[in-house]
Tab-separated table of C-alpha atoms in Angstrom:
chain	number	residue	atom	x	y	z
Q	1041	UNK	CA	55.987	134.395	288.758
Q	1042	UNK	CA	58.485	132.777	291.099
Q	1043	UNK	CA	55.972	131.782	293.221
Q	1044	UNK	CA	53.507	130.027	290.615
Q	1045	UNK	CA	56.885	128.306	289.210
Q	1046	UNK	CA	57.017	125.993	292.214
Q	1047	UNK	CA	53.158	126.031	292.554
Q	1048	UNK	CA	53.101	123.157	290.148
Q	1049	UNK	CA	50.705	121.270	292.013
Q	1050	UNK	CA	48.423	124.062	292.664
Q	1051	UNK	CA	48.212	125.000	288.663
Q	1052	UNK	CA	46.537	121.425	288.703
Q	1053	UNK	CA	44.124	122.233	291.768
Q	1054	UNK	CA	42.950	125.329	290.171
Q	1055	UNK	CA	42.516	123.506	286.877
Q	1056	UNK	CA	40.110	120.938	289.233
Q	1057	UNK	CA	38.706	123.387	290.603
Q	1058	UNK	CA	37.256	124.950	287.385
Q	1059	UNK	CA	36.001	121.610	286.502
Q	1060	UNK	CA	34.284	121.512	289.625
Q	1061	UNK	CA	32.447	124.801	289.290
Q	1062	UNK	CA	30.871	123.230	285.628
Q	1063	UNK	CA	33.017	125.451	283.371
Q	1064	UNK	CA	32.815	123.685	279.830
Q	1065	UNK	CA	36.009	122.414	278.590
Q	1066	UNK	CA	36.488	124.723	275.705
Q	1067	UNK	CA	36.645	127.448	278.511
Q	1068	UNK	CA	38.865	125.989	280.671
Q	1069	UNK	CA	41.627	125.137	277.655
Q	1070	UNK	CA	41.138	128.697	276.201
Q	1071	UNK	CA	41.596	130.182	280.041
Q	1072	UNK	CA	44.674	127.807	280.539
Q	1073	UNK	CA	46.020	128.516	277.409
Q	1074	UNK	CA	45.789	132.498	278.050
Q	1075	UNK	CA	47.573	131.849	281.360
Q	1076	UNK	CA	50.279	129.600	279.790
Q	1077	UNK	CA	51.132	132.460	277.451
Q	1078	UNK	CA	51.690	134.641	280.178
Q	1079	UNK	CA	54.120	132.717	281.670
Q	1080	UNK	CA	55.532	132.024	278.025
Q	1081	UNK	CA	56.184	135.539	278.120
Q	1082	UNK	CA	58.308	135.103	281.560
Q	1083	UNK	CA	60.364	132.353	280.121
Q	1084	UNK	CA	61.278	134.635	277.678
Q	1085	UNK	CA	62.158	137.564	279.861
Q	1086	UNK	CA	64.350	134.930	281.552
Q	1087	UNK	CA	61.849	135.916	285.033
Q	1088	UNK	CA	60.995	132.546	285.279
Q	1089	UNK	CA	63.634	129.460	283.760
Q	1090	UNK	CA	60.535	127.252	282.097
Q	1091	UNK	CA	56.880	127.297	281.784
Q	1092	UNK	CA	55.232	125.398	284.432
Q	1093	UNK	CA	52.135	124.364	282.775
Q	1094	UNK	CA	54.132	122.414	280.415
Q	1095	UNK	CA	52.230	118.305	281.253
Q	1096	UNK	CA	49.379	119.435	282.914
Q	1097	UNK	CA	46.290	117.434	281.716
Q	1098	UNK	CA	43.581	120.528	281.143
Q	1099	UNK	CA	40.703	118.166	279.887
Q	1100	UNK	CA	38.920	116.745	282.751
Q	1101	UNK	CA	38.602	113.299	280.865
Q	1102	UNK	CA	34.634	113.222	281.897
Q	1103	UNK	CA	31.878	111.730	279.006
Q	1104	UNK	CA	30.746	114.123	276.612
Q	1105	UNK	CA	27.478	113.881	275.113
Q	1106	UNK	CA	27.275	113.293	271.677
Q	1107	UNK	CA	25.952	116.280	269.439
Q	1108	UNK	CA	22.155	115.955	268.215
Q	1109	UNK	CA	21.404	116.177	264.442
Q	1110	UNK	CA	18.380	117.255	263.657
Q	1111	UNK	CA	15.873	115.751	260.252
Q	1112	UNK	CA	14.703	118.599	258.130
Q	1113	UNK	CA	11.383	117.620	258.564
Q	1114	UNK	CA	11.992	118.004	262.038
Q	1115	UNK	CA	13.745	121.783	261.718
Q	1116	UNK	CA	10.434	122.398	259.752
Q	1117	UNK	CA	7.997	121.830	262.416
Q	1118	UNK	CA	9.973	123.570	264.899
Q	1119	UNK	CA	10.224	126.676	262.765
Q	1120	UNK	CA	6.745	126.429	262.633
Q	1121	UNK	CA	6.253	126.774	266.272
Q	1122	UNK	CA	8.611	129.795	266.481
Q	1123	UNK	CA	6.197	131.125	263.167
Q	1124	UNK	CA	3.179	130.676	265.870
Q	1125	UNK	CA	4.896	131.940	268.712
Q	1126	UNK	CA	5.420	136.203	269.329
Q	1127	UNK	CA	8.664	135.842	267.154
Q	1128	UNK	CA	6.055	135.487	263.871
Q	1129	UNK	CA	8.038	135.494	260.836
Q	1130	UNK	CA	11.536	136.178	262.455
Q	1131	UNK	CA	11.743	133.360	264.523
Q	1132	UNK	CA	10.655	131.228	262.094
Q	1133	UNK	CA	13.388	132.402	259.318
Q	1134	UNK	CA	15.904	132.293	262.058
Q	1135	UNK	CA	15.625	128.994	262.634
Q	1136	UNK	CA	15.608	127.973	259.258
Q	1137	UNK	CA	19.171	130.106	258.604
Q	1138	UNK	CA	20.628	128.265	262.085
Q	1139	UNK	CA	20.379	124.800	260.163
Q	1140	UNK	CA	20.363	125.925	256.489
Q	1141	UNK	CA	23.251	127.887	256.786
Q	1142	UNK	CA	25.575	126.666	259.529
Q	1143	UNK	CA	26.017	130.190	260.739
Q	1144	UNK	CA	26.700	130.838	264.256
Q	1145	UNK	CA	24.204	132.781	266.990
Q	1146	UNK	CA	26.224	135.945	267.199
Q	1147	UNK	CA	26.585	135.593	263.048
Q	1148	UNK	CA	23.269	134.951	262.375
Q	1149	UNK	CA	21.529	137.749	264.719
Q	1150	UNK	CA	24.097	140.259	263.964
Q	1151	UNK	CA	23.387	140.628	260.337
Q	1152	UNK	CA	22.015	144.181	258.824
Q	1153	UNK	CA	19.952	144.750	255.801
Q	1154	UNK	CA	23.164	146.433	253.926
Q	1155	UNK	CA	24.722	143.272	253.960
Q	1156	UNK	CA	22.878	140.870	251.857
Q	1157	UNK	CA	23.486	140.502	248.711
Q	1158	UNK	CA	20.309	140.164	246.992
Q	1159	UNK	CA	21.965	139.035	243.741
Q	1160	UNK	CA	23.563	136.380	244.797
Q	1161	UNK	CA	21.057	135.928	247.631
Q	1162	UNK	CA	23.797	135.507	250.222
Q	1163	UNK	CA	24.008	136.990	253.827
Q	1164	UNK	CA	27.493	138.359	254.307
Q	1165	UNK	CA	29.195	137.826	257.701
Q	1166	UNK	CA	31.760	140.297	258.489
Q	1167	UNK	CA	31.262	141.746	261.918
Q	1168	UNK	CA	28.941	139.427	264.564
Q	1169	UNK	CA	27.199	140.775	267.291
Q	1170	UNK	CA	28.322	140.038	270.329
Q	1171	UNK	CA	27.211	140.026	273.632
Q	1172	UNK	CA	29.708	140.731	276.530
Q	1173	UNK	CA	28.484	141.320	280.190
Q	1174	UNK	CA	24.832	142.266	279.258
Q	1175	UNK	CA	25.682	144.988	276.479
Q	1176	UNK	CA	26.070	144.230	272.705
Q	1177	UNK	CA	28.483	145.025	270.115
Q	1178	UNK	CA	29.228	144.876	267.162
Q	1179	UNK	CA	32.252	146.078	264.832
Q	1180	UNK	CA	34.011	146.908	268.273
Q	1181	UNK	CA	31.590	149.510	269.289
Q	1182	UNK	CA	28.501	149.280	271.886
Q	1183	UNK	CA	25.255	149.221	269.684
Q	1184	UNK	CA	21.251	149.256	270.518
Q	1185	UNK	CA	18.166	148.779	268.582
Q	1186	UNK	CA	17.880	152.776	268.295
Q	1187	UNK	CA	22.081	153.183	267.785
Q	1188	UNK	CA	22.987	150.050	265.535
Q	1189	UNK	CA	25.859	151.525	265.253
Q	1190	UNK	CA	28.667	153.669	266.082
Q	1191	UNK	CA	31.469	153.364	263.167
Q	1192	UNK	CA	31.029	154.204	259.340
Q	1193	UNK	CA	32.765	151.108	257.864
Q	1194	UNK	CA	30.851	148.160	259.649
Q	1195	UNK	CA	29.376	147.578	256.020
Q	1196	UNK	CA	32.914	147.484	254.583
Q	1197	UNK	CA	35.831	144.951	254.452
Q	1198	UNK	CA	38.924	146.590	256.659
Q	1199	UNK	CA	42.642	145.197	256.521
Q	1200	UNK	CA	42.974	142.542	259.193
Q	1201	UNK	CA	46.271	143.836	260.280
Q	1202	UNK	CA	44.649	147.617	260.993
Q	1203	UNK	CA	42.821	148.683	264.116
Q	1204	UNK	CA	40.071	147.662	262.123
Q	1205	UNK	CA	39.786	144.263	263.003
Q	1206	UNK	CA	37.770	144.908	266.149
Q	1207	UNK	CA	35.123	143.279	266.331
Q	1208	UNK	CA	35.351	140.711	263.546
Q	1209	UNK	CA	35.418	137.121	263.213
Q	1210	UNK	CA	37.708	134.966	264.520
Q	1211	UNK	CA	39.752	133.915	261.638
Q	1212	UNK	CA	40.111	135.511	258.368
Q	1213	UNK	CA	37.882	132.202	257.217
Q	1214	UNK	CA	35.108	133.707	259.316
Q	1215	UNK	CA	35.045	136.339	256.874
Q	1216	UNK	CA	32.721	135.293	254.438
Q	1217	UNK	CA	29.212	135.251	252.327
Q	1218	UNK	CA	26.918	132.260	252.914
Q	1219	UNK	CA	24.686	131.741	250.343
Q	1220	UNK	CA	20.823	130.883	251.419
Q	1221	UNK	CA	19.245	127.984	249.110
Q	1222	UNK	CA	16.479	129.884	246.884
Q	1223	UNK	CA	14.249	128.365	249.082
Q	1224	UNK	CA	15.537	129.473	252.218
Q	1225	UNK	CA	16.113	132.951	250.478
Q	1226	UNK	CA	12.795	133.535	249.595
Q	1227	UNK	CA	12.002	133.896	253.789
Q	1228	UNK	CA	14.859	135.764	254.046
Q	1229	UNK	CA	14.128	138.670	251.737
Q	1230	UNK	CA	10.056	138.231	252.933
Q	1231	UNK	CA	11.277	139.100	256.567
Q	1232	UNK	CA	13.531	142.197	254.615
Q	1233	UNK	CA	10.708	143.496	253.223
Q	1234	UNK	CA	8.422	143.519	256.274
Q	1235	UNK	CA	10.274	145.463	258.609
Q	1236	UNK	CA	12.394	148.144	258.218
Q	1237	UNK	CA	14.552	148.239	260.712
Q	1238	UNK	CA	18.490	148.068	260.827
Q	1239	UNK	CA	18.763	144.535	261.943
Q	1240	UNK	CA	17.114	141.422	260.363
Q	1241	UNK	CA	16.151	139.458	263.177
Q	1242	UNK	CA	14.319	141.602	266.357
Q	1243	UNK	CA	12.491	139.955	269.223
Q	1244	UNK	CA	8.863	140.552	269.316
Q	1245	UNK	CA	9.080	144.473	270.623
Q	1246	UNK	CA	11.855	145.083	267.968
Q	1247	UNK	CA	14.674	144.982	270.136
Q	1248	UNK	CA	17.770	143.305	269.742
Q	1249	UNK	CA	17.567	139.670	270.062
Q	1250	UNK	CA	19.464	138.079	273.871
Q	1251	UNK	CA	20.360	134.764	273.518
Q	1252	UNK	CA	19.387	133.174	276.591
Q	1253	UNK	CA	16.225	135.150	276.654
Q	1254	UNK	CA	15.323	134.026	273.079
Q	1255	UNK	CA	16.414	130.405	274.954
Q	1256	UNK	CA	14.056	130.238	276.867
Q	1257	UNK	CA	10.950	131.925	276.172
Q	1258	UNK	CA	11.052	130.845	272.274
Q	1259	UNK	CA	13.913	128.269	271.807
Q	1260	UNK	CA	13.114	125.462	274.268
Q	1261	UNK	CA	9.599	125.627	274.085
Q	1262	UNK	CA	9.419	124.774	270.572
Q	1263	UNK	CA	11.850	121.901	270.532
Q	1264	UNK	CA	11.178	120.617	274.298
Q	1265	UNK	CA	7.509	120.764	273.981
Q	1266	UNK	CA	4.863	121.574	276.753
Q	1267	UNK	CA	3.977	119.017	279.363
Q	1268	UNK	CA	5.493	116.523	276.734
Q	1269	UNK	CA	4.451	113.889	279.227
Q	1270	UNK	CA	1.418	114.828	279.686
Q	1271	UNK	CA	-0.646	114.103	276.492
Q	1272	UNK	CA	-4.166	114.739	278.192
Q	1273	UNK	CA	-3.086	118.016	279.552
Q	1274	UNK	CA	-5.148	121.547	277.797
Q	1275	UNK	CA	-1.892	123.003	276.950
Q	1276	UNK	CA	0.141	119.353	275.904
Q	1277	UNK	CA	2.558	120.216	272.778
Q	1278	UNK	CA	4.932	117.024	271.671
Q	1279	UNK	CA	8.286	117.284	271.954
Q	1280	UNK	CA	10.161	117.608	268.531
Q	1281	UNK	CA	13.801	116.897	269.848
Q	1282	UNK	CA	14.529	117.707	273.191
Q	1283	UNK	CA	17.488	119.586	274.684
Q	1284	UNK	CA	18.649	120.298	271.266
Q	1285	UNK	CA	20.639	123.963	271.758
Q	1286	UNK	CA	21.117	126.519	269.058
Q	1287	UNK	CA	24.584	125.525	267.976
Q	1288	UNK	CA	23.542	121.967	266.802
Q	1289	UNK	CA	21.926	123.508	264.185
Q	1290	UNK	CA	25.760	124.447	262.526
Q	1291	UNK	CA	26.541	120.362	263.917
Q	1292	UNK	CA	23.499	118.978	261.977
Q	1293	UNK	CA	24.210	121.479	259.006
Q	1294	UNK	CA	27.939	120.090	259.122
Q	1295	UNK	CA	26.720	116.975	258.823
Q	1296	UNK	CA	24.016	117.392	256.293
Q	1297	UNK	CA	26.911	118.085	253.891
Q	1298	UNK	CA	28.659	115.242	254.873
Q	1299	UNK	CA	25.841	112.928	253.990
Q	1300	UNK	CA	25.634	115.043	250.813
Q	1301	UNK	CA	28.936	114.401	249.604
Q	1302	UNK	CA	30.171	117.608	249.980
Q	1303	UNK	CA	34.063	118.163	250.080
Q	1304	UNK	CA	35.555	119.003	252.826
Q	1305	UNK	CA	37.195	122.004	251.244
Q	1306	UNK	CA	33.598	123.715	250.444
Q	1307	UNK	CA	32.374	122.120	254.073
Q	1308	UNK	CA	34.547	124.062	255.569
Q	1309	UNK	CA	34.419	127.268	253.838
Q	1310	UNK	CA	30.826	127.638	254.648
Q	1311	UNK	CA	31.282	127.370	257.746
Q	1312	UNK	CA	34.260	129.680	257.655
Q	1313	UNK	CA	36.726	127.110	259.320
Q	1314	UNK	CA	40.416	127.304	257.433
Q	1315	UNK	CA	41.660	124.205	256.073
Q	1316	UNK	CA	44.446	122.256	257.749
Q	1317	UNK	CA	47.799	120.783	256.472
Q	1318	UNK	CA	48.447	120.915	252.528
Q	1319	UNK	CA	45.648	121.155	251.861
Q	1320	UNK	CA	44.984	125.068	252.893
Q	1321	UNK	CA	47.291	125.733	250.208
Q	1322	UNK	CA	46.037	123.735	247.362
Q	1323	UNK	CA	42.394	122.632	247.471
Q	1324	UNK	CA	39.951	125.163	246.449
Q	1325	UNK	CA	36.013	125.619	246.359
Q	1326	UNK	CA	34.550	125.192	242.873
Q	1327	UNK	CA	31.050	126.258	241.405
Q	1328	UNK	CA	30.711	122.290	240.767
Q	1329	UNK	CA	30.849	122.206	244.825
Q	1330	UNK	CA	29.014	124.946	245.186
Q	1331	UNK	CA	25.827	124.180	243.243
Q	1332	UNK	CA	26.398	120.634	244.631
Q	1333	UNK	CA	25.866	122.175	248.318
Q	1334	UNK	CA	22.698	123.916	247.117
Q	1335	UNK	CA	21.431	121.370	245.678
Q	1336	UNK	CA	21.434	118.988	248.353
Q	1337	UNK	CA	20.084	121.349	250.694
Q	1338	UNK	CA	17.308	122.360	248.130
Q	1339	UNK	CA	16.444	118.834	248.039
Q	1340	UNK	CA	16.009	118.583	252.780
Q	1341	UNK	CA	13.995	121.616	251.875
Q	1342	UNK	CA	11.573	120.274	249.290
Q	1343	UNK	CA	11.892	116.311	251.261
Q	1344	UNK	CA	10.626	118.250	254.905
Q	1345	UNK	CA	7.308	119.779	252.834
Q	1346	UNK	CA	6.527	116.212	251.701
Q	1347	UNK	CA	6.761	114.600	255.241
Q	1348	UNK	CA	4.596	117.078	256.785
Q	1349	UNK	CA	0.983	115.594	257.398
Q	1350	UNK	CA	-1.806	116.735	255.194
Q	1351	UNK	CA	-2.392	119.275	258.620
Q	1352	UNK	CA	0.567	121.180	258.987
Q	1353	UNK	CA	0.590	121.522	255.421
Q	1354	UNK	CA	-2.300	122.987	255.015
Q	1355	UNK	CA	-1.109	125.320	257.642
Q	1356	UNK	CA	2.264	126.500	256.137
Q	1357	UNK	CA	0.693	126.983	252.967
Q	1358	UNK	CA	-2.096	129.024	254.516
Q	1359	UNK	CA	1.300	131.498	255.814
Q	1360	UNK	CA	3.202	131.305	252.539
Q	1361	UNK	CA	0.859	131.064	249.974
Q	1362	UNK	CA	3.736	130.921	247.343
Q	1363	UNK	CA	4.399	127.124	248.213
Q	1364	UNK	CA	1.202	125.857	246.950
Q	1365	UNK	CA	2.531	125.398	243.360
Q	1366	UNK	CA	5.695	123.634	244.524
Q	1367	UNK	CA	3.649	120.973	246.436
Q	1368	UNK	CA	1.660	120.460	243.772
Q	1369	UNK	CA	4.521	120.215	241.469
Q	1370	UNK	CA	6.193	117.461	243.880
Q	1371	UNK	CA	3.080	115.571	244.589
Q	1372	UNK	CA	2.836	115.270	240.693
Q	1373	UNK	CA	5.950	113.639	240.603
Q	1374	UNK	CA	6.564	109.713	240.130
Q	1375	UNK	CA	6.893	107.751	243.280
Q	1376	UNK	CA	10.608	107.289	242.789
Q	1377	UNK	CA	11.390	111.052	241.980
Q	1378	UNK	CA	9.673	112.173	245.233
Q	1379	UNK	CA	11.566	109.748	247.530
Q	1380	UNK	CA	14.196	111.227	245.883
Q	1381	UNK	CA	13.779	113.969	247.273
Q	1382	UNK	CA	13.575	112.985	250.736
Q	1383	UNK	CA	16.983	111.523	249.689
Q	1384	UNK	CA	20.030	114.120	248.682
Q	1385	UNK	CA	22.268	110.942	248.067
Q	1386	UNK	CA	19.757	109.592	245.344
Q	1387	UNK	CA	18.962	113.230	244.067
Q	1388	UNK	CA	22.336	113.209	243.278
Q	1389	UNK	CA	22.527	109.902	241.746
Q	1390	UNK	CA	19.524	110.551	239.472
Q	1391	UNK	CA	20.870	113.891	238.709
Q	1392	UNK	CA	23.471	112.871	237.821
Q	1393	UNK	CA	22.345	109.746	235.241
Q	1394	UNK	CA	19.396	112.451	233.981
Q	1395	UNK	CA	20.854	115.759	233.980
Q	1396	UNK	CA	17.920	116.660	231.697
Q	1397	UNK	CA	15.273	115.431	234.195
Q	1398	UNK	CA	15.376	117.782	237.105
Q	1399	UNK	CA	12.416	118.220	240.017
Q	1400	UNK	CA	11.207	122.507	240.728
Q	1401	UNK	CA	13.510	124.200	242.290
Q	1402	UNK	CA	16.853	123.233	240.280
């Protein structure tokens, strides 16, 4: 420890050096931070007489590409790609959940049949799946497709504070039940009912799902296209939005709620941030904000069905046959009433001047 206290200047080459080899910054601050707190911990045992890393700039100060948001209508059509691709019905609900619900990768794929709550048609995220040097756990203990799992309480809340915590979320406020729009839902329990394995969302030979495999064989292909620029190519499929990743889907569903009004409060509880300052301690998530939430994603939902062409409706329909009477029902509607529902903002407006008057679905 002596030595790395007058190794100031090489703390800052190994920081450069880590920026050099393309680690993202969020990696490099949480490996700096790990190794300041060592060192912390020398300052204390009076080894060393102060923390070196104390002014060291850790960012590497480079541009950072902004995060895509993607339209509904545009989350839509990709589903519908994973629907037509080997993942069937899974991919397509997946994808769906990834913008609908915020959740993250290792939330979303980790989830069980025990834990949804069918009656109030909410996935519960206690314990993620996670995958660490090419083996996957979950609840602290290895699992498989055949073994999901080694421990009798992964379907149970444990004390955070007990050996228990293995395994879960990062923060308490990852702890949490995210509940689907109807909608949404209805997919959700669909894919429930047609398999009947332990986990909800399988890759095509029912195994657990690998992120970068699912990536690039399912993920990329549907947003990216085929031969996007080459439109007289045999096997040409448009691009939707390219290089779009799996985690902008909780950045666009952040920022559907922002458009929608949402508080910040409920924003962050579904995405199972904590609140900061004062206001951890005295603003709370209401059933107003709730059903406001809903609401506005019920309204993306029913907006991306009416800005499909006549084509691709015609094809979704043909899958779910159940959404024939809700088209109907919105093509039957006024002019103004269906653009508001390719508006949340005006839904809410119109909702709220004509409680009384309210579209299928509410």
């Amino acid at each position: 420890m002596i030595g790395i206290f007058n190794g100031y200047v090489e703390i800052e080459r190994w920081l450069s050096w880590l920026h050099d080899e393309e680690y993202a910054e969020s990696s490099i601050a949480s490996i700096f931070a790990t190794f300041s707190t060592i060192l912390n911990a020398g300052v204390r045992a009076k080894i060393i007489p102060a923390n070196p890393c104390y002014g060291v700039r850790v960012t590497g100060g480079e541009f950072e590409n902004e995060r895509l948001v993607a339209s509904p209508v545009q989350v839509l059509r990709a589903a519908m790609r994973l629907y037509e691709s080997e993942m069937g019905l899974s991919g397509f609900t997946l994808c769906l959940l990834d913008f609908y619900t915020g959740g993250r990768w290792s939330e979303l794929v980790g989830q069980e049949r025990h834990e949804y709550d069918e009656a109030g048609r909410a996935i519960t995220v206690r314990y993620p799946l996670k995958e660490v040097s090419g083996k996957l756990f979950k609840a602290g203990a290895e699992v498989s497709h055949d073994r999901p799992t080694s421990r009798p309480d992964v379907g149970h809340v444990t004390p955070r504070r007990t050996k228990g915590k293995r395994g879960r979320t990062k923060t308490p406020a990852g702890t949490r039940p995210i509940v689907l729009p109807p909608s949404i839902a209805v997919f959700y329990e669909t894919l429930l009912d047609s398999q009947r394995g332990p986990f909800v969302f399988t890759s095509p030979d029912g195994t657990l799902l690998r992120r970068s495999n699912f990536r690039q064989r399912f993920w990329r292909p549907a947003w990216d296209g085929r031969k996007p620029d080459q439109p007289s190519a045999p096997d040409h499929t448009p691009a939707i939005l390219p290089w779009i990743t799996f985690h902008e889907g909780r950045h666009t569903h952040a920022t559907w709620m922002v458009e929608d009004g949402v508080p910040q409060v409920a924003r962050r509880a579904r995405l199972g941030q904590k609140m900061k300052g004062i206001a951890r301690v005295y603003d709370h998530v209401t059933s107003v904000m709730k059903a406001q939430l809903i609401n506005g994603l019920e309204a993306r939902w029913f907006g991306s069905l009416l800005a499909l062409r006549d084509d691709e409706l015609a094809t979704i329909i043909g899958w779910f046959p159940h959404l024939r009477a809700a088209v109907a029902d919105l093509r039957a509607l006024p002019s103004e009433r269906a653009i508001a529902f390719l508006s949340p903002l005006i839904l809410h407006n119109m909702q709220e001047a004509r409680p009384q008057d309210r579209g299928p679905g509410f």
